[in-house]
Every structure is written in structure tokens, then in C-alpha cells.
Tab-separated table of C-alpha atoms in Angstrom:
chain	number	residue	atom	x	y	z
I	1	UNK	CA	-81.614	-58.334	-8.835
I	2	UNK	CA	-81.582	-55.027	-6.794
I	3	UNK	CA	-79.377	-56.547	-4.164
I	4	UNK	CA	-76.821	-58.529	-7.600
I	5	UNK	CA	-77.480	-55.272	-9.047
I	6	UNK	CA	-75.919	-53.735	-5.143
I	7	UNK	CA	-73.413	-56.728	-4.061
I	8	UNK	CA	-72.635	-55.774	-8.361
I	9	UNK	CA	-71.600	-51.925	-6.748
I	10	UNK	CA	-70.018	-52.715	-3.367
I	11	UNK	CA	-67.593	-55.387	-5.310
I	12	UNK	CA	-66.748	-52.123	-8.202
I	13	UNK	CA	-65.953	-50.061	-5.408
I	14	UNK	CA	-63.379	-52.591	-3.161
I	15	UNK	CA	-61.703	-52.973	-5.938
I	16	UNK	CA	-61.459	-49.313	-6.931
I	17	UNK	CA	-60.645	-49.079	-3.331
I	18	UNK	CA	-58.157	-52.160	-3.565
I	19	UNK	CA	-56.969	-50.648	-6.236
I	20	UNK	CA	-57.073	-47.025	-5.331
I	21	UNK	CA	-54.383	-48.845	-1.789
I	22	UNK	CA	-52.461	-50.354	-4.058
I	23	UNK	CA	-51.291	-47.727	-6.164
I	24	UNK	CA	-51.107	-45.405	-2.984
I	25	UNK	CA	-49.101	-47.774	-1.252
I	26	UNK	CA	-46.758	-47.627	-4.417
I	27	UNK	CA	-46.516	-44.165	-4.565
I	28	UNK	CA	-45.973	-43.971	-0.692
I	29	UNK	CA	-42.689	-47.425	-1.192
I	30	UNK	CA	-41.627	-45.463	-3.717
I	31	UNK	CA	-41.627	-42.147	-1.556
I	32	UNK	CA	-40.023	-43.995	1.337
I	33	UNK	CA	-37.356	-45.607	-1.267
I	34	UNK	CA	-36.290	-41.985	-2.616
I	35	UNK	CA	-36.334	-40.182	1.033
I	36	UNK	CA	-33.993	-43.139	1.659
I	37	UNK	CA	-32.322	-42.977	-0.993
I	38	UNK	CA	-31.582	-38.970	-0.433
I	39	UNK	CA	-31.147	-39.340	3.240
I	40	UNK	CA	-28.141	-42.071	1.919
I	41	UNK	CA	-27.119	-39.855	0.248
I	42	UNK	CA	-25.658	-37.554	2.751
I	43	UNK	CA	-25.970	-39.622	5.426
I	44	UNK	CA	-22.521	-40.540	2.772
I	45	UNK	CA	-21.743	-37.586	1.939
I	46	UNK	CA	-21.375	-36.158	5.964
I	47	UNK	CA	-20.186	-39.344	7.038
I	48	UNK	CA	-17.029	-38.296	3.614
I	49	UNK	CA	-16.830	-34.844	4.907
I	50	UNK	CA	-16.329	-36.354	8.854
I	51	UNK	CA	-13.545	-38.134	6.839
I	52	UNK	CA	-12.060	-35.455	5.169
I	53	UNK	CA	-12.189	-32.960	8.335
I	54	UNK	CA	-10.805	-36.000	10.685
I	55	UNK	CA	-7.791	-36.348	7.897
I	56	UNK	CA	-6.873	-32.314	7.989
I	57	UNK	CA	-7.501	-32.312	12.316
I	58	UNK	CA	-4.690	-34.649	11.776
I	59	UNK	CA	-2.496	-33.304	9.445
I	60	UNK	CA	-3.075	-29.324	11.826
I	61	UNK	CA	-2.169	-32.182	14.529
I	62	UNK	CA	1.173	-34.019	13.017
I	63	UNK	CA	1.743	-30.507	11.895
I	64	UNK	CA	1.715	-28.496	15.822
I	65	UNK	CA	3.875	-31.435	17.884
I	66	UNK	CA	6.315	-31.076	14.267
I	67	UNK	CA	6.365	-27.043	15.278
I	68	UNK	CA	6.264	-28.092	18.567
I	69	UNK	CA	9.193	-30.386	19.551
I	70	UNK	CA	11.422	-28.678	16.517
I	71	UNK	CA	10.816	-25.121	19.643
I	72	UNK	CA	11.777	-27.508	22.263
I	73	UNK	CA	14.756	-28.949	20.365
I	74	UNK	CA	15.798	-25.526	19.599
I	75	UNK	CA	15.338	-23.680	22.553
I	76	UNK	CA	17.070	-27.032	24.461
I	77	UNK	CA	20.398	-25.924	21.767
I	78	UNK	CA	20.212	-22.443	23.058
I	79	UNK	CA	20.371	-23.220	26.747
I	80	UNK	CA	22.908	-25.858	26.546
I	81	UNK	CA	24.440	-22.938	23.695
I	82	UNK	CA	24.881	-19.977	26.431
I	83	UNK	CA	25.670	-22.738	29.193
I	84	UNK	CA	29.283	-23.167	27.780
I	85	UNK	CA	29.200	-19.516	26.487
I	86	UNK	CA	28.912	-19.026	30.709
I	87	UNK	CA	31.301	-21.853	31.046
I	88	UNK	CA	33.950	-19.981	28.980
I	89	UNK	CA	33.619	-16.791	30.058
I	90	UNK	CA	33.547	-18.102	33.639
I	91	UNK	CA	37.240	-19.829	32.642
I	92	UNK	CA	38.753	-16.827	30.945
I	93	UNK	CA	37.410	-14.329	34.469
I	94	UNK	CA	39.198	-17.664	36.248
I	95	UNK	CA	42.250	-17.689	34.426
I	96	UNK	CA	42.225	-13.465	33.515
I	97	UNK	CA	41.868	-13.429	37.977
I	98	UNK	CA	44.177	-15.839	38.347
I	99	UNK	CA	46.590	-14.088	36.729
I	100	UNK	CA	46.024	-10.140	38.276
I	101	UNK	CA	46.420	-12.415	41.208
I	102	UNK	CA	50.228	-13.806	40.087
I	103	UNK	CA	50.657	-10.151	38.522
I	104	UNK	CA	49.758	-8.685	42.157
I	105	UNK	CA	52.780	-10.914	44.185
I	106	UNK	CA	55.633	-10.322	41.627
I	107	UNK	CA	55.004	-6.568	42.225
I	108	UNK	CA	54.758	-7.292	46.441
I	109	UNK	CA	57.900	-9.281	46.186
I	110	UNK	CA	59.465	-7.359	44.197
I	111	UNK	CA	59.257	-3.896	46.726
I	112	UNK	CA	59.920	-6.054	49.041
I	113	UNK	CA	63.413	-7.073	47.625
I	114	UNK	CA	63.931	-3.257	47.632
I	115	UNK	CA	63.072	-3.305	51.209
I	116	UNK	CA	65.563	-5.251	52.204
I	117	UNK	CA	68.254	-3.739	50.100
I	118	UNK	CA	67.266	-0.301	51.330
I	119	UNK	CA	67.976	-2.319	55.377
I	120	UNK	CA	71.346	-3.987	53.231
I	121	UNK	CA	72.337	-0.430	52.151
I	122	UNK	CA	71.158	1.382	54.853
I	123	UNK	CA	75.551	1.938	56.429
I	124	UNK	CA	76.186	3.194	52.489
I	125	UNK	CA	77.005	6.188	51.273
I	126	UNK	CA	73.611	8.782	51.483
I	127	UNK	CA	73.966	9.297	47.846
I	128	UNK	CA	73.619	5.750	48.298
I	129	UNK	CA	70.485	5.372	50.524
I	130	UNK	CA	68.357	8.313	49.207
I	131	UNK	CA	68.786	6.403	45.103
I	132	UNK	CA	67.923	3.566	47.050
I	133	UNK	CA	64.418	5.221	48.973
I	134	UNK	CA	63.932	6.692	46.116
I	135	UNK	CA	63.975	3.676	43.864
I	136	UNK	CA	61.871	2.249	47.217
I	137	UNK	CA	59.442	4.913	46.362
I	138	UNK	CA	59.192	4.058	42.090
I	139	UNK	CA	58.641	1.678	42.797
I	140	UNK	CA	56.368	1.611	45.946
I	141	UNK	CA	54.449	4.060	43.517
I	142	UNK	CA	54.507	1.264	40.486
I	143	UNK	CA	53.146	-1.817	42.918
I	144	UNK	CA	50.455	0.518	44.119
I	145	UNK	CA	49.098	1.532	40.806
I	146	UNK	CA	49.745	-1.569	39.241
I	147	UNK	CA	47.562	-2.974	41.771
I	148	UNK	CA	44.885	0.010	41.815
I	149	UNK	CA	45.112	-1.542	37.754
I	150	UNK	CA	45.158	-5.005	38.626
I	151	UNK	CA	42.284	-4.195	41.043
I	152	UNK	CA	40.544	-1.871	39.698
I	153	UNK	CA	40.078	-5.080	36.674
I	154	UNK	CA	39.365	-7.783	38.643
I	155	UNK	CA	36.159	-5.633	40.062
I	156	UNK	CA	35.265	-5.203	36.345
């Protein structure tokens, strides 16, 4: 009987231990499921945050690229405009130089004509010679003044 009683007691203890182990296993399985669910939720949240951040970064990159492209286009337009203005200024300067050269040549031609007239009139009366000399000096002074003026304009 003592052995039966011990066996019965051991069987009871075994059953109790099995029940406790089963309960503990169910509890741990539930905790593991809760941890897995929490981890899964956290992973999903982190993936969502990562996706949102990637979209924001992509939008920022696109905006920065658009600003860069726009700035490049504006700078190109400015360069083209300045280049066109420089070409126009150079053309105007060349035109002014040509005009100034023409005026200078005309002045020199006028002086040359007056000198020829003076030589042809050397046999004329003294008053006529003095008159022509005065006209020549005036023309030379005007030509010189005009030449200095045009040379100054040309230098400017």
C-alpha cells in the first residue's frame, strides 16, 4: 500500500507538473505571440516611417534639382544677354570709329584743298594771299581742334 500510495502520489505530482508545464508553455507562447505582434507592429511602423522619409527625401531632391536646373537656365540666359549687349556695344564702337575716321579724312582733305588753292593763288595780290593764308590757318585750327576732339572721342 505504501508503494501504491507513493506511486499515486508521484503520478499526482507528475500530472501536476505536466499541467503546470503546459500552463507555463501556454503563457510563454502567449507572451511570445504578444512580443511578435508588438515587434511586427514596430517593424510595420518603422517601415512606414522609412517609406515616408524616402518620399520626403525624393521630393527634396527633386525640388533641389528643379532649382538647380532653373538657376542654370537663368544664368545661361544672363550670359547670352550680356554677350548680346557686348556685341552691340562693340558694333556701336566700330561704327563710331568708322564715322570718326571718315570725319578726320574729310578734315584732312579740306586742309589739302585749301593748301592747293593757296599755291595756285601765290601770284595773286598780297591781300588775296593774306586772305587765303588766314582761311588756311582757320581751317587748320578747326581741323586740328576737330582732330583733337575726334581723337578724344575715339580714345573714349
